[in-house]
PDB file of C-alpha atoms and ligand atoms in Angstrom:
ATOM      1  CA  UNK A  57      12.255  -8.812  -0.933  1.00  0.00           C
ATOM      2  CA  UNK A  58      12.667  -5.498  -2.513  1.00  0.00           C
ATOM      3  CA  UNK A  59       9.483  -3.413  -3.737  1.00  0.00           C
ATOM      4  CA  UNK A  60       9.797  -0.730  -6.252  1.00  0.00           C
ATOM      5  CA  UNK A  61       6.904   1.661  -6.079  1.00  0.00           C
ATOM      6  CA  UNK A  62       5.112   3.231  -8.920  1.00  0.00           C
ATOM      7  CA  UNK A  63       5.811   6.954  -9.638  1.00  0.00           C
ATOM      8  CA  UNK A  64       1.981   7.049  -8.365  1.00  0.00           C
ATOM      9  CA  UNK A  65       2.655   5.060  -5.139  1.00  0.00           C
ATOM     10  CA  UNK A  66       5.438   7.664  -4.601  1.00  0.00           C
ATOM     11  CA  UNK A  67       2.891  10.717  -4.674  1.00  0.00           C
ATOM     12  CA  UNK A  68       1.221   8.462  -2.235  1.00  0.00           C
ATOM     13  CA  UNK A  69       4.025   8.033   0.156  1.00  0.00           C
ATOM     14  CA  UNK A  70       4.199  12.210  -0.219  1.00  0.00           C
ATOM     15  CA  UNK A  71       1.701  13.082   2.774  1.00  0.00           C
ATOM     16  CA  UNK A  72       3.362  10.524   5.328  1.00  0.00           C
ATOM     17  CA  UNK A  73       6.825  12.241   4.700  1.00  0.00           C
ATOM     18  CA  UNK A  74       5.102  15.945   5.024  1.00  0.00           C
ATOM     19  CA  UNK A  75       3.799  14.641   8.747  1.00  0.00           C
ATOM     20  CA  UNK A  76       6.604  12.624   9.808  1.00  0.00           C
ATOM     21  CA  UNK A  77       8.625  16.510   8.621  1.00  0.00           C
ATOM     22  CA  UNK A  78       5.817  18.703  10.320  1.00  0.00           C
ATOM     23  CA  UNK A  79       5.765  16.052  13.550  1.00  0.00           C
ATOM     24  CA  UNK A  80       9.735  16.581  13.952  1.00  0.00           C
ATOM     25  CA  UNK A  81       9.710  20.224  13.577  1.00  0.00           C
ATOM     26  CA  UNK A  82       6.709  20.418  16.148  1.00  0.00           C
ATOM     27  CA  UNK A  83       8.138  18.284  18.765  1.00  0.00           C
ATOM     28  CA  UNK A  84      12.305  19.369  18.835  1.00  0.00           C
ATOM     29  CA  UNK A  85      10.842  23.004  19.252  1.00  0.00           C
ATOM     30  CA  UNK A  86       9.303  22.043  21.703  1.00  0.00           C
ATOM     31  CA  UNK A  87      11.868  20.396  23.333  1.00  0.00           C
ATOM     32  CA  UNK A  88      13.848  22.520  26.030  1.00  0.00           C
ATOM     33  CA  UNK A  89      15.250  22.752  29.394  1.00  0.00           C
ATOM     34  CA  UNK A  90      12.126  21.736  32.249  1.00  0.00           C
ATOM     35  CA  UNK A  91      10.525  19.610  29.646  1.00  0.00           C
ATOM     36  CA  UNK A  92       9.803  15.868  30.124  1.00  0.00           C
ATOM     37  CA  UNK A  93      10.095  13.052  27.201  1.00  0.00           C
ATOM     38  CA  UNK A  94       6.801  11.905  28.460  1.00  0.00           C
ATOM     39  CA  UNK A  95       5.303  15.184  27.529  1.00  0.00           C
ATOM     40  CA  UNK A  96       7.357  15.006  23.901  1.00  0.00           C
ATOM     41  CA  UNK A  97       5.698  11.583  23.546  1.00  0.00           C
ATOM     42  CA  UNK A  98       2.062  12.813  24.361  1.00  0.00           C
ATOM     43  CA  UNK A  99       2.543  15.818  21.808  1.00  0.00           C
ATOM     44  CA  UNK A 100       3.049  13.702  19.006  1.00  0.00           C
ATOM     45  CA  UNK A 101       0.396  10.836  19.800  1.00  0.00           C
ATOM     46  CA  UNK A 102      -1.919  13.561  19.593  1.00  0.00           C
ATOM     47  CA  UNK A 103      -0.536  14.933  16.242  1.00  0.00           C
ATOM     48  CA  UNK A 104      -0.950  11.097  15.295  1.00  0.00           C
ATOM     49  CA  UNK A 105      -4.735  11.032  16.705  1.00  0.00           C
ATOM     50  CA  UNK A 106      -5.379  14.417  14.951  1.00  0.00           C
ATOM     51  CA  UNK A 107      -4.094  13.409  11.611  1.00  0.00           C
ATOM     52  CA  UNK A 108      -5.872  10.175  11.925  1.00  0.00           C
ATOM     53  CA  UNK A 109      -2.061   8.336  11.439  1.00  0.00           C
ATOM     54  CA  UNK A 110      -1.208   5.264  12.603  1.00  0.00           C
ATOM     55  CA  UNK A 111       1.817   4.872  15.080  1.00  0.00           C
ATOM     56  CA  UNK A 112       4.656   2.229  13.326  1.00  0.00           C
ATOM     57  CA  UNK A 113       6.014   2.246  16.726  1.00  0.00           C
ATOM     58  CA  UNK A 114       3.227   1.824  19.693  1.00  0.00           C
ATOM     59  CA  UNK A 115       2.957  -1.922  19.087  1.00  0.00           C
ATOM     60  CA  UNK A 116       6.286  -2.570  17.609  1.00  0.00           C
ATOM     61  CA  UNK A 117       7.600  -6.043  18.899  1.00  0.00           C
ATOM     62  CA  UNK A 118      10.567  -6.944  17.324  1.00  0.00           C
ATOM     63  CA  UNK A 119      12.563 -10.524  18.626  1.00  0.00           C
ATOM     64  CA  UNK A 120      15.609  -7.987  19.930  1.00  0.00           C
ATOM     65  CA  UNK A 121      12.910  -5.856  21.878  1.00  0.00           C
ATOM     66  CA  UNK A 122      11.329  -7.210  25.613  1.00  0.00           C
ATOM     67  CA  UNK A 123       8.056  -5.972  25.225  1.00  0.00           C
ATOM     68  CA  UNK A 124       5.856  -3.489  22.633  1.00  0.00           C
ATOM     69  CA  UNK A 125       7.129  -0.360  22.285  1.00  0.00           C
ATOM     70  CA  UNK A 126       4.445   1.507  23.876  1.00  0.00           C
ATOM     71  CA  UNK A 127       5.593   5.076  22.895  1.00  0.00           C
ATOM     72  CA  UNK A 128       5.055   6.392  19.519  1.00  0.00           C
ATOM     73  CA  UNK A 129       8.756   8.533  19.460  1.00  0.00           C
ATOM     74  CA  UNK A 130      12.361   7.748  20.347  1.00  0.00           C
ATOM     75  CA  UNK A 131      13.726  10.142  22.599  1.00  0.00           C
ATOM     76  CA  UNK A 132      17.362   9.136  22.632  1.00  0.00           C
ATOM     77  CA  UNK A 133      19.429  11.847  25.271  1.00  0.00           C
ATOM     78  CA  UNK A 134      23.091  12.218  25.417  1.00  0.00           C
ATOM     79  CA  UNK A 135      24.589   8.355  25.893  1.00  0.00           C
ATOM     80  CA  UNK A 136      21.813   7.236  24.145  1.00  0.00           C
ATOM     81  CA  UNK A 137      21.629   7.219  20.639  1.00  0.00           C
ATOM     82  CA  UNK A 138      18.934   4.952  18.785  1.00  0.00           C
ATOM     83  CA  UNK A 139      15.788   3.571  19.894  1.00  0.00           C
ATOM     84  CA  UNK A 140      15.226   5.536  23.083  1.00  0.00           C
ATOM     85  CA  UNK A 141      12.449   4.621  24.952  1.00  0.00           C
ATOM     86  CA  UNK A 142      10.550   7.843  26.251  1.00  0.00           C
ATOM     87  CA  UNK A 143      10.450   7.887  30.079  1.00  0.00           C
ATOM     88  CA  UNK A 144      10.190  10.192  33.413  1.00  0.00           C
ATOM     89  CA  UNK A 145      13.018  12.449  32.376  1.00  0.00           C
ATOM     90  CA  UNK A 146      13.325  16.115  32.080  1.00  0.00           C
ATOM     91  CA  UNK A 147      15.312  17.402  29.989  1.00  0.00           C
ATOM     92  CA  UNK A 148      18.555  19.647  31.159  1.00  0.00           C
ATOM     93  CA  UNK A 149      20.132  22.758  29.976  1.00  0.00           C
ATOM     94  CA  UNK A 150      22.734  21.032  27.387  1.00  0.00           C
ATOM     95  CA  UNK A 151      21.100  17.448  26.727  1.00  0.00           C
ATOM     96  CA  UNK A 152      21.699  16.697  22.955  1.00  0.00           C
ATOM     97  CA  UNK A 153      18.528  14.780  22.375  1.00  0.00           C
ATOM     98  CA  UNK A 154      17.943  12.569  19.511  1.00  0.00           C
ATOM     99  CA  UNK A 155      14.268  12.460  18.258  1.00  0.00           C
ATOM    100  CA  UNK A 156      13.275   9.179  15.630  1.00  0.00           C
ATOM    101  CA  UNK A 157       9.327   8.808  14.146  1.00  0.00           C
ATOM    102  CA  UNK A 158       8.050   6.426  11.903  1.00  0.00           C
ATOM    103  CA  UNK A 159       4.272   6.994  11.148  1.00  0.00           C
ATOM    104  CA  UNK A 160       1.840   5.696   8.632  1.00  0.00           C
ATOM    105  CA  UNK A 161      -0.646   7.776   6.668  1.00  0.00           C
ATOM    106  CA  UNK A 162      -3.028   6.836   4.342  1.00  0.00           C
ATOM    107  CA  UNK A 163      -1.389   3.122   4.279  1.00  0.00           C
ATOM    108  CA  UNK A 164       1.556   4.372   3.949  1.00  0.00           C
ATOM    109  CA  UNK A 165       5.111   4.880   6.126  1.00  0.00           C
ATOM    110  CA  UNK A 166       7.472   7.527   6.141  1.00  0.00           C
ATOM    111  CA  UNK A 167      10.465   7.584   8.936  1.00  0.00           C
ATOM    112  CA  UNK A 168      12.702  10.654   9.897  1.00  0.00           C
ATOM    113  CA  UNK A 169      15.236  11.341  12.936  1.00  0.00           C
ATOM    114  CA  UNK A 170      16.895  14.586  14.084  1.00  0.00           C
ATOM    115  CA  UNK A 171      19.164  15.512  16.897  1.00  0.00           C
ATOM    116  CA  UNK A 172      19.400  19.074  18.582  1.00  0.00           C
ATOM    117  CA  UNK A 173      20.832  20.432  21.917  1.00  0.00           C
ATOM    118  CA  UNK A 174      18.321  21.827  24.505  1.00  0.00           C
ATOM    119  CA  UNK A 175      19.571  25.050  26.252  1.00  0.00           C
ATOM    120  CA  UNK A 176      23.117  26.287  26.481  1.00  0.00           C
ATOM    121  CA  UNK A 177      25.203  23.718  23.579  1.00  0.00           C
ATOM    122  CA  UNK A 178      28.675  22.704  23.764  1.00  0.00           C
ATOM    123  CA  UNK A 179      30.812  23.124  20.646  1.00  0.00           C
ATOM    124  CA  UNK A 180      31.540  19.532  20.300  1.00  0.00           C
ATOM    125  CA  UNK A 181      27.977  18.592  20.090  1.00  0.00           C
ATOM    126  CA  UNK A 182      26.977  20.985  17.788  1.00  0.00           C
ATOM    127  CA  UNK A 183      29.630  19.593  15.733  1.00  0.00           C
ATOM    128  CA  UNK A 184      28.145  16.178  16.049  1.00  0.00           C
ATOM    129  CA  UNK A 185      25.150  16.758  15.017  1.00  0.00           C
ATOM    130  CA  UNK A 186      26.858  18.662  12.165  1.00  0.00           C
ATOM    131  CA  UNK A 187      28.978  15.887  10.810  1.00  0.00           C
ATOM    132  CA  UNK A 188      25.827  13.850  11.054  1.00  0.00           C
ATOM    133  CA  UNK A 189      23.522  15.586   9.084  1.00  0.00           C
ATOM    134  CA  UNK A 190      26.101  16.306   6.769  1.00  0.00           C
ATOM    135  CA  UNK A 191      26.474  12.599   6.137  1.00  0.00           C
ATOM    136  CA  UNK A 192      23.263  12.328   5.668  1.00  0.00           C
ATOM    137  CA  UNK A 193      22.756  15.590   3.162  1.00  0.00           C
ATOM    138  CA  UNK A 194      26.245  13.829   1.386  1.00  0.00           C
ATOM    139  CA  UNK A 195      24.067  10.350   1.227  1.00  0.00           C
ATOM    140  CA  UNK A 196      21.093  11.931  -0.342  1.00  0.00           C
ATOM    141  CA  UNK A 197      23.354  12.980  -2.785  1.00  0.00           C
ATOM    142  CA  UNK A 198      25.221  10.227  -4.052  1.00  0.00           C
ATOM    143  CA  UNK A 199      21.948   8.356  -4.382  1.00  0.00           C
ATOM    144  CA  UNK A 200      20.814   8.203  -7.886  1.00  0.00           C
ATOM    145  CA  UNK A 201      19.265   5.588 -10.239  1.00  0.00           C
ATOM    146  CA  UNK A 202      22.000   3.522 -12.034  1.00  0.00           C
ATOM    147  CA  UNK A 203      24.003   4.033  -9.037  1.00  0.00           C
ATOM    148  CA  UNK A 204      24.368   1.350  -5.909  1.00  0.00           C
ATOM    149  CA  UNK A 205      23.808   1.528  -2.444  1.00  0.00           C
ATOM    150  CA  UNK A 206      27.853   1.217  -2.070  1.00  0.00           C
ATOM    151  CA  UNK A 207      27.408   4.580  -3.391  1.00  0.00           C
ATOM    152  CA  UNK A 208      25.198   6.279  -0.883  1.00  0.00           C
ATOM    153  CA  UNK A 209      26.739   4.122   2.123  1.00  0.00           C
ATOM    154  CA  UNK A 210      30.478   4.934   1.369  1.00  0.00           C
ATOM    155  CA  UNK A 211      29.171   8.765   1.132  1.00  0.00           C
ATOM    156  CA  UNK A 212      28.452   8.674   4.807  1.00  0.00           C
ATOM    157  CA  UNK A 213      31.407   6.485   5.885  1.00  0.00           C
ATOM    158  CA  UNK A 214      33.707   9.303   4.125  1.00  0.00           C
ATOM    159  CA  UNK A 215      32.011  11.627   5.933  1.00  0.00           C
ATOM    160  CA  UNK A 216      32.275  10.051   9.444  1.00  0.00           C
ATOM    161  CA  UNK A 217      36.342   8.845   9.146  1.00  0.00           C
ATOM    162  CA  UNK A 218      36.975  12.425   8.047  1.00  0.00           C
ATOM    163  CA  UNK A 219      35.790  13.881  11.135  1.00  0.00           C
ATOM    164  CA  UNK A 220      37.277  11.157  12.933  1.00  0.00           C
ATOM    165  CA  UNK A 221      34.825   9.147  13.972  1.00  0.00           C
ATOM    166  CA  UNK A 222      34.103   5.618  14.130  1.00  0.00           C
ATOM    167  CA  UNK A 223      31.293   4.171  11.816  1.00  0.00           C
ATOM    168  CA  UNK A 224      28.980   1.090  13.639  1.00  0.00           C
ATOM    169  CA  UNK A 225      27.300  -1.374  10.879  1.00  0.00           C
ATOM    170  CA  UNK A 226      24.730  -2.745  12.956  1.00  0.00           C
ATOM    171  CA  UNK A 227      22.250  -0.526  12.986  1.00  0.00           C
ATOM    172  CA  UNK A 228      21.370   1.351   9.474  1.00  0.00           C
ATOM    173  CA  UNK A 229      18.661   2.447   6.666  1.00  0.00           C
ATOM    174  CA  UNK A 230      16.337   0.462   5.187  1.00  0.00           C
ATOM    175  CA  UNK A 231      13.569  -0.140   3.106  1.00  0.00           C
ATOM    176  CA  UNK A 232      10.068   1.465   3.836  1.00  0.00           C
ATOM    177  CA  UNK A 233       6.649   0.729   2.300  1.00  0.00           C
ATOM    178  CA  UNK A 234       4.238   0.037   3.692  1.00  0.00           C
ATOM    179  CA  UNK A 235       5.537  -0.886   6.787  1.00  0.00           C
ATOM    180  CA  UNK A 236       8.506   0.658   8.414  1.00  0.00           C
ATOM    181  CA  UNK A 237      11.235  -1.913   7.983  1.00  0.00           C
ATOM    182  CA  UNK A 238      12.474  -3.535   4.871  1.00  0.00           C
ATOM    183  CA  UNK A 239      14.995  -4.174   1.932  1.00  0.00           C
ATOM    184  CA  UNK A 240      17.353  -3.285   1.092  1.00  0.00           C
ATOM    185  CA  UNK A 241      19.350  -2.763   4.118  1.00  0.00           C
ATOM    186  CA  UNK A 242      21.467   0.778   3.652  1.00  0.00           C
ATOM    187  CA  UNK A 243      24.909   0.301   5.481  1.00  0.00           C
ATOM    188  CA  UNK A 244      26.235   3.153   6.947  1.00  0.00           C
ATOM    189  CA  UNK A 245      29.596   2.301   5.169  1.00  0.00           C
ATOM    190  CA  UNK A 246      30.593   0.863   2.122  1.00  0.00           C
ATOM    191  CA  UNK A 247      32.209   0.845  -1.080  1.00  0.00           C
ATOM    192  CA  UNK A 248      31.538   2.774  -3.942  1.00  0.00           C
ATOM    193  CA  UNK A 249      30.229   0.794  -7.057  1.00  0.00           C
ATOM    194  CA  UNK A 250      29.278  -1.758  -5.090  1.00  0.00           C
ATOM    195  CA  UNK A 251      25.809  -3.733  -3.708  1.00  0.00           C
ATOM    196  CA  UNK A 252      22.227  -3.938  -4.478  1.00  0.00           C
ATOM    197  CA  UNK A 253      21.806  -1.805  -7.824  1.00  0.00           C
ATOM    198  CA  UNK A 254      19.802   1.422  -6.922  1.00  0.00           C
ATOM    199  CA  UNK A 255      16.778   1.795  -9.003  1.00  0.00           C
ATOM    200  CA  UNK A 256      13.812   3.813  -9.998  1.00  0.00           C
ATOM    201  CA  UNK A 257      10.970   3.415  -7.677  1.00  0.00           C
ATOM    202  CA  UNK A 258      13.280   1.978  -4.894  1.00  0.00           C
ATOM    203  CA  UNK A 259      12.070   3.774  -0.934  1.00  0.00           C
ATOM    204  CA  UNK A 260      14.379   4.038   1.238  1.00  0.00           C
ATOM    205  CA  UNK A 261      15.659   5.431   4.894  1.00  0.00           C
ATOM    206  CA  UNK A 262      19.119   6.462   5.311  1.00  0.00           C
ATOM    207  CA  UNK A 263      20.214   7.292   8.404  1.00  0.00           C
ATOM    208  CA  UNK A 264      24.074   8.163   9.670  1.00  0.00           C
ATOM    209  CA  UNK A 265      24.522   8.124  13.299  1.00  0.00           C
ATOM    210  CA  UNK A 266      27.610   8.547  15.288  1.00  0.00           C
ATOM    211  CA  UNK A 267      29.362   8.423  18.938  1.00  0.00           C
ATOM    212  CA  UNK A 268      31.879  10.871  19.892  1.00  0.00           C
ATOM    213  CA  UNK A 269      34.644   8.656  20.703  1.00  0.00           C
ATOM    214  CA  UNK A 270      33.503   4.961  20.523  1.00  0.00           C
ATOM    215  CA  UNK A 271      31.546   2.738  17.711  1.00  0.00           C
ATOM    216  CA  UNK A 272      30.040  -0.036  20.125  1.00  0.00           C
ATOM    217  CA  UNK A 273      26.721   0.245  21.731  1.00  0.00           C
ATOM    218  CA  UNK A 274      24.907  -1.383  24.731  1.00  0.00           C
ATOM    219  CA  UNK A 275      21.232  -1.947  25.350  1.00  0.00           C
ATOM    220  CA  UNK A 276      19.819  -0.173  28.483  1.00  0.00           C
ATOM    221  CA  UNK A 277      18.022  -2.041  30.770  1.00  0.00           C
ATOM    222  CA  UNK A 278      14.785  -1.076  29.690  1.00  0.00           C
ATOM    223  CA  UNK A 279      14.678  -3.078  26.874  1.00  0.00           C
ATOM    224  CA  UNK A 280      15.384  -0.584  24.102  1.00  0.00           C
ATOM    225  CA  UNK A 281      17.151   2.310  24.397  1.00  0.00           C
ATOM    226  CA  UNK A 282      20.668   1.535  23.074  1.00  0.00           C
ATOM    227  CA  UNK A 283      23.750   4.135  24.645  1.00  0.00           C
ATOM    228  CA  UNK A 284      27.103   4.268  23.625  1.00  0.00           C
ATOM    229  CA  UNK A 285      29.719   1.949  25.599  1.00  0.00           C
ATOM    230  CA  UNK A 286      32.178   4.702  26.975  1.00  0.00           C
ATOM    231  CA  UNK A 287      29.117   7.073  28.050  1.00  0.00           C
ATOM    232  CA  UNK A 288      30.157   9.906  24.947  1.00  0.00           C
ATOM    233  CA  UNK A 289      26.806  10.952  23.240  1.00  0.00           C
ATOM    234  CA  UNK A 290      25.708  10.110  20.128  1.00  0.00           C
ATOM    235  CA  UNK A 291      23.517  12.097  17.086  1.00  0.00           C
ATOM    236  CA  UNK A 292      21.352  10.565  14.469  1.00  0.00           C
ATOM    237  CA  UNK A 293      20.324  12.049  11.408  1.00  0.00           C
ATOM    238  CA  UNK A 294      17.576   9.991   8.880  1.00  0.00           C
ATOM    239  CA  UNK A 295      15.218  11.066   6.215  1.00  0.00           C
ATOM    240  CA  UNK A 296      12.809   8.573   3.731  1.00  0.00           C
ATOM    241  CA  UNK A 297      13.873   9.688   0.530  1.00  0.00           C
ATOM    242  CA  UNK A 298      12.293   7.993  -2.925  1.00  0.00           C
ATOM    243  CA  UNK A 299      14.780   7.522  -6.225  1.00  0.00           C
ATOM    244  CA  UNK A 300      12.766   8.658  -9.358  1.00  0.00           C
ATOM    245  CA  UNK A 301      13.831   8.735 -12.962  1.00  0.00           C
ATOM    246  CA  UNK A 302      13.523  12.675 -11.948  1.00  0.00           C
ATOM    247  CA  UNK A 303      16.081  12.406  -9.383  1.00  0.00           C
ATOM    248  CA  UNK A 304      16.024  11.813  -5.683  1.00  0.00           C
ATOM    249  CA  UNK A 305      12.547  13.365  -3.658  1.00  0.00           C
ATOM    250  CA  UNK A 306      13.385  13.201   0.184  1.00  0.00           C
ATOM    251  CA  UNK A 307       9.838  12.751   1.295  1.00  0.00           C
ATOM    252  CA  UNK A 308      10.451  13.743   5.067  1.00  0.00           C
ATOM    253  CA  UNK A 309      12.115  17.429   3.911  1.00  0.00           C
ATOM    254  CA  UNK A 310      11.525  20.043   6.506  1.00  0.00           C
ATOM    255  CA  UNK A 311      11.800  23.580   6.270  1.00  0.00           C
ATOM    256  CA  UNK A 312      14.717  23.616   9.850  1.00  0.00           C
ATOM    257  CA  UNK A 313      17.672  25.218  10.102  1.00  0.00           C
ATOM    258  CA  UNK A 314      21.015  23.792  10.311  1.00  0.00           C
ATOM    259  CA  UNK A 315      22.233  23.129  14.159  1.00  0.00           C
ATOM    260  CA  UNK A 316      25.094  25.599  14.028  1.00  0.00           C
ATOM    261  CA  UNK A 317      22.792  28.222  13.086  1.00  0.00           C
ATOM    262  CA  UNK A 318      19.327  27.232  15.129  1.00  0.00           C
ATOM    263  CA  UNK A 319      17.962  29.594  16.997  1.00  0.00           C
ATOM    264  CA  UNK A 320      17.836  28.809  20.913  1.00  0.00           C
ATOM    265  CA  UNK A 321      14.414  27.757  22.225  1.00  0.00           C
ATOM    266  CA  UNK A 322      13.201  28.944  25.756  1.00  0.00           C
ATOM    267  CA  UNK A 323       9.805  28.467  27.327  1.00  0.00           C
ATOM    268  CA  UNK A 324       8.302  31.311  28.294  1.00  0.00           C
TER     269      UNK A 324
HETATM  270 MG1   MG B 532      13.715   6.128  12.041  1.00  0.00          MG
END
């Protein structure tokens, strides 16, 4: 069932977006060459204990997963693309690492993904991650009340064939509320004019993600973590916007340069 939210709900949904944003930006700067996902994990479950959140993730048990969570972040790396479980892994000079959160404050959930490249990047990666978030940026933009959801998910199909890449439908957006998944479901392909009718008050996450040179995924072993079939890596790009009679507020906005132009992180 699909739940429209009230113009006030929506200014209620606005400080879960502004922590899942500040979480994301905290966390991928952090990330770089020598650091561990476990230690990317424990930074943001103590952002989440500070802000008195609540983790969507930490006891998330869904039939396709083989035990809770336990983690409160996806840290997807290279091959890996969606859902990756954070584990005894530090991070070398070139990983592209995906990072996903879901949170809820107040009551309320916002979800957001990014993908950067630790250390030295390689052109085609950077170009990923590119095409990604421009799929994402072109989404946001075809959304509008009055529209459909054929609308935003062709945007990002377009997108993805026109750099050549191929577009999975199994995994997409959806609706959020207050909890982290529901409807509508938000295809990462589509057709224009078509599907559920996008209206005012409607929440939703969209998020593109792609594989260099392959559309079909596997599940890793440990349960979640789900890597491309021919080993080529993979970049995700997701942000909970809101449609309003105002236009479209992405709740999850953060203030972070694009990945062509980010500047390179280095511990000191
Ligand atoms: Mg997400």
């Amino acid at each position: 069932m699909v739940e429209l939210r009230t113009p006030e709900e929506i200014e209620q949904m606005r400080p879960a977006g502004r922590f899942v944003a500040e979480v994301l930006t905290t966390v991928s700067a952090a990330a770089d060459v020598g650091v561990n996902l476990l230690e990317l994990d424990a930074m943001a479950h103590q952002m989440i204990k500070d802000r008195g959140a609540e983790s969507c993730y930490i006891d998330y048990h869904p039939s396709f997963g083989g035990s809770p969570f336990g983690k409160v972040i996806c840290t997807s790396v290279n091959d890996a693309v969606l859902h990756g479980l954070p584990h005894d892994y530090v991070l070398r000079d070139g990983d592209l690492l995906s990072l996903d959160f879901a949170v809820s404050v107040e009551g309320w959930v916002a979800d957001s993904a990014i993908s950067t490249v630790v250390g030295t990047p390689r052109d085609e990666d950077l170009r990923l991650i590119e095409v990604t978030e421009r799929a994402l940026r072109e989404a946001i933009a075809a959304a509008r009340v009055g529209g459909t959801m054929g609308d935003i998910s062709q945007a990002i199909g377009d997108v993805g064939r026109e750099a050549d890449l191929l577009v999975n439908l199994q995994f997409g957006g959806h609706g959020v509320g207050r909890s982290m998944h529901g409807d509508p479901h938000v295809p990462n392909d589509g057709v224009r004019g078509h599907g559920f009718p996008l209206e005012a008050g409607l929440v939703i996450a969209i998020e593109p993600w792609f594989l260099h040179t392959t559309d079909e995924i596997y599940t890793d072993e440990d349960g979640w973590t789900l890597r491309s079939a021919d080993g080529s890596r993979g970049a995700h790009a997701e942000h909970t916007i809101a449609l309003t009679d105002d236009g479209v507020l992405v709740l999850t906005a953060r203030d972070w340069p694009a990945a062509a132009t980010r500047p390179r992180l280095r511990r000191t």
